[in-house]
């Protein structure tokens, strides 16, 4: 009897191992034309719910649907090494080291500009962004802005022009705007960015699950790494300008240079 149970346990163990391997393949393994989806169990085992928290797409911000390229028109991944500018608010403290790891693995050079407590208004009413673009001459830009504007009343009426100014400064440079990691419902900041960004250039973070620091707003370092991983997974198939992002060997790295600006600057 014990031998019979032992055989059953072996069968269950082998089945679980196969299930885990298929889940880890992230949709890259097919059986007789069927491709299983990655499981939430796999994500939880590797680092909590955040890894599986990317919302299904397309999604809507209020009544406005995300604008992304059609599946059959998404361009091929650009494998040419890039000079990348990553600018925004304090959320870059968590995101930038992980992006730097991807850049290091992929041959890109990353420059990070953190302006603490900054908003679309601060960036869009100054020459700071255009100055950095002239200085660094980036081929690609990542943005993380909006966390300090979640609760601004009538934000679309008050600050849309600053978002347009930012995008005007960026011009024809390919970009990805990473939306803020909402901890409460916002008053329209995600919709404001969405309505002004080009199709395939806005990553919606609202709806994802994050482990937060004591302030209740900033994701922990581990959660921010998973956040950046979600952005990288989203880029092929959804981003208007996908670039090479190889899996890094380490969890984080240092950008080529980090520029810091205080709120009063």
Short mmCIF file of C-alpha atoms in Angstrom, two decimals:
data_model
loop_
_atom_site.label_atom_id
_atom_site.label_comp_id
_atom_site.label_asym_id
_atom_site.label_seq_id
_atom_site.Cartn_x
_atom_site.Cartn_y
_atom_site.Cartn_z
CA UNK A 1 0.00 0.00 0.00
CA UNK A 2 2.82 2.40 0.93
CA UNK A 3 4.53 1.71 -2.41
CA UNK A 4 1.31 2.62 -4.24
CA UNK A 5 1.10 5.95 -2.43
CA UNK A 6 4.78 6.57 -3.11
CA UNK A 7 4.17 6.13 -6.84
CA UNK A 8 1.23 8.52 -6.71
CA UNK A 9 3.33 11.16 -4.94
CA UNK A 10 6.02 10.82 -7.60
CA UNK A 11 3.43 11.38 -10.34
CA UNK A 12 2.09 14.49 -8.57
CA UNK A 13 5.60 15.84 -8.02
CA UNK A 14 6.52 15.40 -11.69
CA UNK A 15 3.27 17.03 -12.77
CA UNK A 16 3.93 20.03 -10.50
CA UNK A 17 7.48 20.41 -11.86
CA UNK A 18 6.17 20.37 -15.44
CA UNK A 19 3.48 22.90 -14.52
CA UNK A 20 6.09 25.20 -12.98
CA UNK A 21 8.39 24.96 -16.03
CA UNK A 22 5.53 25.79 -18.42
CA UNK A 23 4.53 28.74 -16.25
CA UNK A 24 8.10 30.02 -16.19
CA UNK A 25 8.25 29.87 -19.98
CA UNK A 26 5.99 32.95 -20.06
CA UNK A 27 3.91 31.75 -22.98
CA UNK A 28 6.85 30.46 -25.03
CA UNK A 29 5.98 26.73 -24.78
CA UNK A 30 3.15 25.20 -26.81
CA UNK A 31 1.56 21.78 -26.74
CA UNK A 32 -0.30 20.66 -29.87
CA UNK A 33 -1.02 24.28 -30.80
CA UNK A 34 -2.04 25.34 -27.26
CA UNK A 35 0.09 27.88 -25.42
CA UNK A 36 -0.50 27.95 -21.65
CA UNK A 37 -0.45 31.35 -19.95
CA UNK A 38 2.06 32.01 -17.15
CA UNK A 39 0.56 31.21 -13.79
CA UNK A 40 0.14 33.47 -10.82
CA UNK A 41 1.71 30.74 -8.67
CA UNK A 42 4.98 31.05 -10.57
CA UNK A 43 4.96 34.82 -10.11
CA UNK A 44 4.29 34.53 -6.40
CA UNK A 45 7.09 32.02 -5.91
CA UNK A 46 9.54 34.37 -7.60
CA UNK A 47 8.64 37.54 -5.80
CA UNK A 48 5.03 38.14 -4.87
CA UNK A 49 1.96 39.27 -6.74
CA UNK A 50 3.69 42.24 -8.35
CA UNK A 51 5.29 40.08 -11.01
CA UNK A 52 1.83 39.06 -12.28
CA UNK A 53 0.14 42.38 -11.66
CA UNK A 54 0.28 43.82 -15.17
CA UNK A 55 -3.34 44.57 -16.17
CA UNK A 56 -4.87 42.84 -19.16
CA UNK A 57 -4.76 44.98 -22.29
CA UNK A 58 -6.38 46.95 -23.75
CA UNK A 59 -7.50 48.82 -20.67
CA UNK A 60 -9.22 52.13 -20.16
CA UNK A 61 -8.46 55.17 -18.07
CA UNK A 62 -11.95 56.30 -17.22
CA UNK A 63 -13.73 56.25 -20.55
CA UNK A 64 -10.52 56.67 -22.54
CA UNK A 65 -8.98 53.52 -23.99
CA UNK A 66 -5.23 53.04 -24.04
CA UNK A 67 -3.78 53.89 -27.42
CA UNK A 68 -1.40 51.17 -28.55
CA UNK A 69 -0.23 49.96 -31.96
CA UNK A 70 -2.24 47.20 -33.56
CA UNK A 71 -0.68 43.79 -32.93
CA UNK A 72 0.20 43.25 -36.58
CA UNK A 73 1.84 46.69 -36.93
CA UNK A 74 4.15 46.69 -33.90
CA UNK A 75 7.68 47.31 -35.19
CA UNK A 76 10.50 44.85 -34.73
CA UNK A 77 12.76 45.28 -31.72
CA UNK A 78 15.54 47.76 -32.40
CA UNK A 79 18.80 46.05 -31.42
CA UNK A 80 21.09 49.06 -31.96
CA UNK A 81 22.72 50.28 -28.69
CA UNK A 82 21.10 53.48 -27.43
CA UNK A 83 21.97 56.49 -25.35
CA UNK A 84 19.02 56.65 -22.98
CA UNK A 85 17.79 59.54 -20.85
CA UNK A 86 15.55 58.67 -17.90
CA UNK A 87 14.04 61.68 -16.16
CA UNK A 88 11.32 62.35 -13.64
CA UNK A 89 10.54 62.42 -9.92
CA UNK A 90 11.67 60.38 -6.92
CA UNK A 91 10.15 57.18 -8.33
CA UNK A 92 13.37 56.93 -10.34
CA UNK A 93 15.19 55.92 -7.15
CA UNK A 94 13.58 52.50 -7.47
CA UNK A 95 13.19 52.24 -11.23
CA UNK A 96 16.55 53.55 -12.45
CA UNK A 97 18.86 50.87 -10.96
CA UNK A 98 16.81 48.12 -12.56
CA UNK A 99 16.68 49.91 -15.92
CA UNK A 100 20.44 50.42 -15.63
CA UNK A 101 20.85 46.64 -15.27
CA UNK A 102 18.87 46.06 -18.46
CA UNK A 103 20.91 48.74 -20.24
CA UNK A 104 24.18 47.24 -19.07
CA UNK A 105 23.14 43.81 -20.38
CA UNK A 106 21.95 45.26 -23.70
CA UNK A 107 24.77 47.67 -24.58
CA UNK A 108 22.82 50.86 -23.84
CA UNK A 109 24.16 53.87 -21.94
CA UNK A 110 21.79 55.28 -19.33
CA UNK A 111 21.70 58.80 -17.89
CA UNK A 112 19.26 59.45 -15.06
CA UNK A 113 17.89 62.82 -13.94
CA UNK A 114 15.97 62.82 -10.64
CA UNK A 115 14.16 66.03 -9.73
CA UNK A 116 12.68 65.44 -6.32
CA UNK A 117 9.00 66.39 -5.86
CA UNK A 118 8.85 67.40 -9.51
CA UNK A 119 5.66 67.50 -11.56
CA UNK A 120 4.65 67.94 -15.16
CA UNK A 121 4.31 71.64 -14.37
CA UNK A 122 7.89 71.94 -13.11
CA UNK A 123 9.37 70.11 -16.08
CA UNK A 124 7.00 71.64 -18.62
CA UNK A 125 7.56 75.24 -17.53
CA UNK A 126 11.37 75.11 -17.44
CA UNK A 127 14.18 74.56 -19.93
CA UNK A 128 15.66 71.73 -17.84
CA UNK A 129 14.55 68.90 -20.14
CA UNK A 130 15.63 70.63 -23.35
CA UNK A 131 18.99 71.43 -21.70
CA UNK A 132 19.57 67.78 -20.85
CA UNK A 133 18.52 66.66 -24.31
CA UNK A 134 21.06 69.02 -25.87
CA UNK A 135 23.70 67.87 -23.39
CA UNK A 136 23.16 64.11 -23.56
CA UNK A 137 21.75 63.75 -27.09
CA UNK A 138 19.65 60.68 -26.23
CA UNK A 139 18.38 58.19 -28.78
CA UNK A 140 15.64 57.08 -26.40
CA UNK A 141 13.83 58.52 -23.38
CA UNK A 142 12.05 57.04 -20.38
CA UNK A 143 9.86 59.26 -18.18
CA UNK A 144 8.38 58.67 -14.75
CA UNK A 145 6.17 61.59 -13.73
CA UNK A 146 2.76 62.02 -12.17
CA UNK A 147 3.09 60.59 -8.68
CA UNK A 148 3.15 64.09 -7.18
CA UNK A 149 0.00 65.05 -9.08
CA UNK A 150 -2.43 62.29 -8.18
CA UNK A 151 -4.78 64.58 -6.30
CA UNK A 152 -4.56 67.91 -8.16
CA UNK A 153 -8.03 69.31 -8.75
CA UNK A 154 -8.94 69.90 -12.41
CA UNK A 155 -5.51 68.63 -13.39
CA UNK A 156 -6.43 68.14 -17.05
CA UNK A 157 -7.48 71.76 -17.40
CA UNK A 158 -4.57 73.09 -15.37
CA UNK A 159 -1.61 71.01 -16.51
CA UNK A 160 -2.21 69.42 -19.90
CA UNK A 161 -0.23 72.22 -21.53
CA UNK A 162 2.83 71.25 -19.47
CA UNK A 163 2.61 67.65 -20.64
CA UNK A 164 2.43 68.96 -24.21
CA UNK A 165 5.49 71.13 -23.53
CA UNK A 166 7.40 68.07 -22.31
CA UNK A 167 6.45 66.10 -25.39
CA UNK A 168 7.33 69.07 -27.59
CA UNK A 169 10.83 69.13 -26.06
CA UNK A 170 11.17 65.38 -26.70
CA UNK A 171 10.13 65.87 -30.30
CA UNK A 172 10.86 62.86 -32.52
CA UNK A 173 12.91 60.97 -29.94
CA UNK A 174 11.23 57.63 -29.13
CA UNK A 175 9.98 57.53 -25.55
CA UNK A 176 8.06 55.56 -22.92
CA UNK A 177 6.16 57.42 -20.22
CA UNK A 178 5.74 55.23 -17.15
CA UNK A 179 2.57 56.23 -15.33
CA UNK A 180 2.54 56.73 -11.56
CA UNK A 181 2.04 53.79 -9.18
CA UNK A 182 -1.35 54.87 -7.81
CA UNK A 183 -1.99 54.13 -4.15
CA UNK A 184 -5.40 55.84 -4.37
CA UNK A 185 -7.69 56.90 -7.22
CA UNK A 186 -6.28 59.94 -8.97
CA UNK A 187 -8.08 63.06 -10.19
CA UNK A 188 -7.09 62.59 -13.82
CA UNK A 189 -3.30 62.52 -14.12
CA UNK A 190 -3.22 59.15 -15.93
CA UNK A 191 -5.93 60.28 -18.33
CA UNK A 192 -4.04 63.54 -18.93
CA UNK A 193 -0.84 61.72 -19.89
CA UNK A 194 -2.71 59.15 -21.96
CA UNK A 195 -4.59 61.76 -23.97
CA UNK A 196 -1.39 63.55 -24.93
CA UNK A 197 1.10 60.71 -25.37
CA UNK A 198 1.51 59.01 -28.73
CA UNK A 199 0.05 55.51 -29.20
CA UNK A 200 2.29 52.88 -27.63
CA UNK A 201 4.24 55.40 -25.55
CA UNK A 202 2.35 55.28 -22.23
CA UNK A 203 2.67 52.47 -19.71
CA UNK A 204 -0.24 52.39 -17.26
CA UNK A 205 0.95 51.47 -13.75
CA UNK A 206 -2.39 52.13 -12.04
CA UNK A 207 -4.01 48.80 -11.17
CA UNK A 208 -0.75 47.02 -10.39
CA UNK A 209 -0.01 45.78 -6.88
CA UNK A 210 2.99 47.15 -5.03
CA UNK A 211 4.71 46.61 -1.73
CA UNK A 212 5.15 50.13 -0.37
CA UNK A 213 7.70 51.87 1.81
CA UNK A 214 6.61 53.42 5.11
CA UNK A 215 5.40 56.57 3.35
CA UNK A 216 2.69 54.48 1.68
CA UNK A 217 3.53 55.86 -1.77
CA UNK A 218 6.93 54.68 -3.00
CA UNK A 219 7.28 51.01 -3.94
CA UNK A 220 9.97 49.13 -2.07
CA UNK A 221 13.22 48.48 -3.95
CA UNK A 222 12.16 44.89 -4.70
CA UNK A 223 8.71 45.99 -5.85
CA UNK A 224 10.18 48.75 -8.03
CA UNK A 225 12.41 46.18 -9.73
CA UNK A 226 9.32 44.12 -10.56
CA UNK A 227 7.63 47.29 -11.79
CA UNK A 228 10.48 47.93 -14.23
CA UNK A 229 10.39 44.27 -15.25
CA UNK A 230 6.71 44.73 -16.14
CA UNK A 231 7.57 47.72 -18.33
CA UNK A 232 10.21 45.68 -20.15
CA UNK A 233 7.81 42.76 -20.66
CA UNK A 234 5.20 45.17 -22.01
CA UNK A 235 7.47 46.75 -24.62
CA UNK A 236 7.50 43.95 -27.25
CA UNK A 237 4.01 43.81 -28.68
CA UNK A 238 2.70 47.05 -27.14
CA UNK A 239 5.38 49.74 -27.34
CA UNK A 240 5.59 51.93 -30.45
CA UNK A 241 9.40 51.77 -30.36
CA UNK A 242 10.60 48.56 -28.68
CA UNK A 243 14.34 48.33 -28.06
CA UNK A 244 16.57 45.47 -27.01
CA UNK A 245 16.28 44.71 -23.31
CA UNK A 246 18.25 41.58 -22.42
CA UNK A 247 17.66 39.87 -19.10
CA UNK A 248 20.32 41.20 -16.72
CA UNK A 249 22.47 38.90 -14.61
CA UNK A 250 22.21 41.18 -11.59
CA UNK A 251 19.23 42.84 -9.95
CA UNK A 252 20.52 46.38 -10.39
CA UNK A 253 23.33 48.48 -11.83
CA UNK A 254 24.51 52.06 -11.88
CA UNK A 255 23.66 54.44 -14.72
CA UNK A 256 26.56 56.10 -16.50
CA UNK A 257 25.64 59.20 -14.50
CA UNK A 258 22.89 60.35 -12.16
CA UNK A 259 21.92 64.03 -11.99
CA UNK A 260 20.08 65.14 -8.86
CA UNK A 261 17.89 68.23 -8.42
CA UNK A 262 16.17 69.27 -5.20
CA UNK A 263 12.55 70.50 -5.06
CA UNK A 264 13.60 74.14 -4.76
CA UNK A 265 15.96 73.99 -7.79
#
